[in-house]
mmCIF file of N, CA and C in Angstrom:
data_model
loop_
_atom_site.group_PDB
_atom_site.id
_atom_site.type_symbol
_atom_site.label_atom_id
_atom_site.label_comp_id
_atom_site.label_asym_id
_atom_site.label_seq_id
_atom_site.Cartn_x
_atom_site.Cartn_y
_atom_site.Cartn_z
ATOM 1 N N MET A 517 13.244 5.878 13.333
ATOM 2 C CA MET A 517 13.661 4.993 14.378
ATOM 3 C C MET A 517 12.482 4.124 14.757
ATOM 4 N N PHE A 518 12.707 3.114 15.553
ATOM 5 C CA PHE A 518 11.644 2.189 15.904
ATOM 6 C C PHE A 518 11.242 2.324 17.366
ATOM 7 N N ASP A 519 10.023 1.893 17.644
ATOM 8 C CA ASP A 519 9.434 2.101 18.967
ATOM 9 C C ASP A 519 10.260 1.515 20.113
ATOM 10 N N PHE A 520 11.035 0.490 19.843
ATOM 11 C CA PHE A 520 11.821 -0.126 20.916
ATOM 12 C C PHE A 520 13.071 0.675 21.275
ATOM 13 N N ASN A 521 13.413 1.677 20.482
ATOM 14 C CA ASN A 521 14.616 2.475 20.731
ATOM 15 C C ASN A 521 14.251 3.755 21.497
ATOM 16 N N THR A 522 13.856 3.595 22.738
ATOM 17 C CA THR A 522 13.386 4.720 23.550
ATOM 18 C C THR A 522 14.504 5.702 23.879
ATOM 19 N N HIS A 523 15.734 5.227 23.985
ATOM 20 C CA HIS A 523 16.856 6.137 24.268
ATOM 21 C C HIS A 523 17.060 7.113 23.115
ATOM 22 N N ALA A 524 16.956 6.626 21.895
ATOM 23 C CA ALA A 524 17.098 7.501 20.731
ATOM 24 C C ALA A 524 15.959 8.507 20.671
ATOM 25 N N GLN A 525 14.752 8.067 20.982
ATOM 26 C CA GLN A 525 13.606 8.973 20.965
ATOM 27 C C GLN A 525 13.814 10.122 21.940
ATOM 28 N N ARG A 526 14.250 9.817 23.147
ATOM 29 C CA ARG A 526 14.500 10.872 24.133
ATOM 30 C C ARG A 526 15.621 11.796 23.684
ATOM 31 N N SER A 527 16.647 11.240 23.080
ATOM 32 C CA SER A 527 17.763 12.046 22.599
ATOM 33 C C SER A 527 17.300 13.026 21.515
ATOM 34 N N TYR A 528 16.510 12.547 20.586
ATOM 35 C CA TYR A 528 15.976 13.417 19.539
ATOM 36 C C TYR A 528 15.104 14.518 20.132
ATOM 37 N N GLU A 529 14.247 14.153 21.096
ATOM 38 C CA GLU A 529 13.374 15.149 21.723
ATOM 39 C C GLU A 529 14.198 16.221 22.439
ATOM 40 N N LYS A 530 15.259 15.832 23.113
ATOM 41 C CA LYS A 530 16.123 16.801 23.790
ATOM 42 C C LYS A 530 16.806 17.722 22.793
ATOM 43 N N SER A 531 16.997 17.240 21.573
ATOM 44 C CA SER A 531 17.624 18.035 20.523
ATOM 45 C C SER A 531 16.632 18.928 19.789
ATOM 46 N N GLY A 532 15.352 18.861 20.172
ATOM 47 C CA GLY A 532 14.358 19.732 19.570
ATOM 48 C C GLY A 532 13.432 19.073 18.566
ATOM 49 N N PHE A 533 13.644 17.818 18.272
ATOM 50 C CA PHE A 533 12.773 17.118 17.332
ATOM 51 C C PHE A 533 11.411 16.872 17.979
ATOM 52 N N VAL A 534 10.381 16.847 17.147
ATOM 53 C CA VAL A 534 9.036 16.538 17.618
ATOM 54 C C VAL A 534 8.537 15.296 16.893
ATOM 55 N N ARG A 535 7.682 14.584 17.579
ATOM 56 C CA ARG A 535 7.102 13.372 17.006
ATOM 57 C C ARG A 535 6.036 13.777 15.996
ATOM 58 N N GLU A 536 6.228 13.385 14.760
ATOM 59 C CA GLU A 536 5.316 13.740 13.667
ATOM 60 C C GLU A 536 4.277 12.659 13.417
ATOM 61 N N GLY A 537 4.645 11.430 13.643
ATOM 62 C CA GLY A 537 3.696 10.359 13.362
ATOM 63 C C GLY A 537 4.299 8.997 13.605
ATOM 64 N N VAL A 538 3.508 7.990 13.270
ATOM 65 C CA VAL A 538 3.929 6.599 13.483
ATOM 66 C C VAL A 538 3.489 5.776 12.277
ATOM 67 N N TRP A 539 4.394 4.968 11.781
ATOM 68 C CA TRP A 539 4.029 3.951 10.797
ATOM 69 C C TRP A 539 3.815 2.674 11.590
ATOM 70 N N ARG A 540 2.583 2.327 11.772
ATOM 71 C CA ARG A 540 2.255 1.179 12.601
ATOM 72 C C ARG A 540 2.654 -0.128 11.935
ATOM 73 N N LYS A 541 3.198 -1.015 12.770
ATOM 74 C CA LYS A 541 3.620 -2.349 12.320
ATOM 75 C C LYS A 541 4.483 -2.253 11.060
ATOM 76 N N HIS A 542 5.495 -1.419 11.122
ATOM 77 C CA HIS A 542 6.354 -1.170 9.966
ATOM 78 C C HIS A 542 7.471 -2.207 9.819
ATOM 79 N N LEU A 543 7.909 -2.773 10.929
ATOM 80 C CA LEU A 543 9.038 -3.703 10.907
ATOM 81 C C LEU A 543 8.674 -4.981 11.652
ATOM 82 N N ARG A 544 8.899 -6.095 11.019
ATOM 83 C CA ARG A 544 8.733 -7.376 11.696
ATOM 84 C C ARG A 544 10.127 -7.902 12.013
ATOM 85 N N TRP A 545 10.389 -8.074 13.308
ATOM 86 C CA TRP A 545 11.724 -8.485 13.754
ATOM 87 C C TRP A 545 11.561 -9.602 14.779
ATOM 88 N N ASP A 546 12.159 -10.712 14.512
ATOM 89 C CA ASP A 546 12.067 -11.888 15.387
ATOM 90 C C ASP A 546 10.616 -12.247 15.694
ATOM 91 N N GLY A 547 9.747 -12.140 14.707
ATOM 92 C CA GLY A 547 8.364 -12.538 14.858
ATOM 93 C C GLY A 547 7.462 -11.510 15.514
ATOM 94 N N THR A 548 7.995 -10.331 15.828
ATOM 95 C CA THR A 548 7.206 -9.281 16.475
ATOM 96 C C THR A 548 7.161 -8.053 15.584
ATOM 97 N N TRP A 549 5.979 -7.446 15.473
ATOM 98 C CA TRP A 549 5.819 -6.220 14.700
ATOM 99 C C TRP A 549 6.172 -5.014 15.553
ATOM 100 N N HIS A 550 6.875 -4.054 14.953
ATOM 101 C CA HIS A 550 7.277 -2.825 15.639
ATOM 102 C C HIS A 550 6.866 -1.613 14.805
ATOM 103 N N ASP A 551 6.554 -0.536 15.503
ATOM 104 C CA ASP A 551 6.191 0.719 14.852
ATOM 105 C C ASP A 551 7.438 1.526 14.526
ATOM 106 N N ALA A 552 7.390 2.275 13.437
ATOM 107 C CA ALA A 552 8.435 3.249 13.107
ATOM 108 C C ALA A 552 7.936 4.611 13.579
ATOM 109 N N VAL A 553 8.765 5.306 14.333
ATOM 110 C CA VAL A 553 8.406 6.616 14.871
ATOM 111 C C VAL A 553 9.045 7.682 13.989
ATOM 112 N N LEU A 554 8.217 8.591 13.483
ATOM 113 C CA LEU A 554 8.699 9.649 12.595
ATOM 114 C C LEU A 554 8.882 10.924 13.407
ATOM 115 N N MET A 555 10.073 11.489 13.351
ATOM 116 C CA MET A 555 10.366 12.718 14.094
ATOM 117 C C MET A 555 11.016 13.709 13.143
ATOM 118 N N SER A 556 10.790 15.007 13.422
ATOM 119 C CA SER A 556 11.380 16.031 12.562
ATOM 120 C C SER A 556 11.634 17.300 13.346
ATOM 121 N N ILE A 557 12.426 18.168 12.726
ATOM 122 C CA ILE A 557 12.674 19.503 13.256
ATOM 123 C C ILE A 557 12.746 20.443 12.058
ATOM 124 N N LEU A 558 12.145 21.619 12.193
ATOM 125 C CA LEU A 558 12.209 22.611 11.118
ATOM 126 C C LEU A 558 13.563 23.318 11.144
ATOM 127 N N ALA A 559 14.000 23.771 10.000
ATOM 128 C CA ALA A 559 15.287 24.463 9.908
ATOM 129 C C ALA A 559 15.324 25.673 10.835
ATOM 130 N N GLU A 560 14.199 26.389 10.921
ATOM 131 C CA GLU A 560 14.141 27.577 11.783
ATOM 132 C C GLU A 560 14.281 27.194 13.254
ATOM 133 N N GLU A 561 13.655 26.092 13.648
ATOM 134 C CA GLU A 561 13.752 25.625 15.027
ATOM 135 C C GLU A 561 15.182 25.208 15.351
ATOM 136 N N TYR A 562 15.811 24.519 14.407
ATOM 137 C CA TYR A 562 17.192 24.091 14.597
ATOM 138 C C TYR A 562 18.117 25.294 14.731
ATOM 139 N N ALA A 563 17.939 26.285 13.867
ATOM 140 C CA ALA A 563 18.772 27.485 13.910
ATOM 141 C C ALA A 563 18.594 28.219 15.233
ATOM 142 N N LEU A 564 17.374 28.315 15.704
ATOM 143 C CA LEU A 564 17.103 28.986 16.964
ATOM 144 C C LEU A 564 17.766 28.252 18.136
ATOM 145 N N ARG A 565 17.680 26.939 18.128
ATOM 146 C CA ARG A 565 18.329 26.151 19.196
ATOM 147 C C ARG A 565 19.837 26.318 19.142
ATOM 148 N N SER A 566 20.391 26.363 17.923
ATOM 149 C CA SER A 566 21.844 26.535 17.760
ATOM 150 C C SER A 566 22.305 27.890 18.271
ATOM 151 N N GLU A 567 21.501 28.926 18.032
ATOM 152 C CA GLU A 567 21.835 30.268 18.530
ATOM 153 C C GLU A 567 21.875 30.294 20.049
ATOM 154 N N HIS A 568 20.885 29.673 20.675
ATOM 155 C CA HIS A 568 20.797 29.648 22.138
ATOM 156 C C HIS A 568 21.896 28.795 22.752
ATOM 157 N N ALA A 569 22.308 27.758 22.059
ATOM 158 C CA ALA A 569 23.362 26.889 22.573
ATOM 159 C C ALA A 569 24.692 27.621 22.610
ATOM 160 N N GLY A 570 24.898 28.544 21.687
ATOM 161 C CA GLY A 570 26.147 29.290 21.626
ATOM 162 C C GLY A 570 26.216 30.437 22.623
ATOM 163 N N SER A 571 25.095 30.769 23.236
ATOM 164 C CA SER A 571 25.046 31.908 24.171
ATOM 165 C C SER A 571 25.617 31.572 25.521
#
């Protein structure tokens, strides 16, 4: 996702994703450079969150 999409970033974080890194100036849009934000979640973390959600 890109740095300007703050709603998506918060949504991913609430789902357990963590920010892994940034590709700086990855996208040029309307004359402005934007960063790509890299987020991930491990399978074990996802499974654990899914177990707790069902409780």
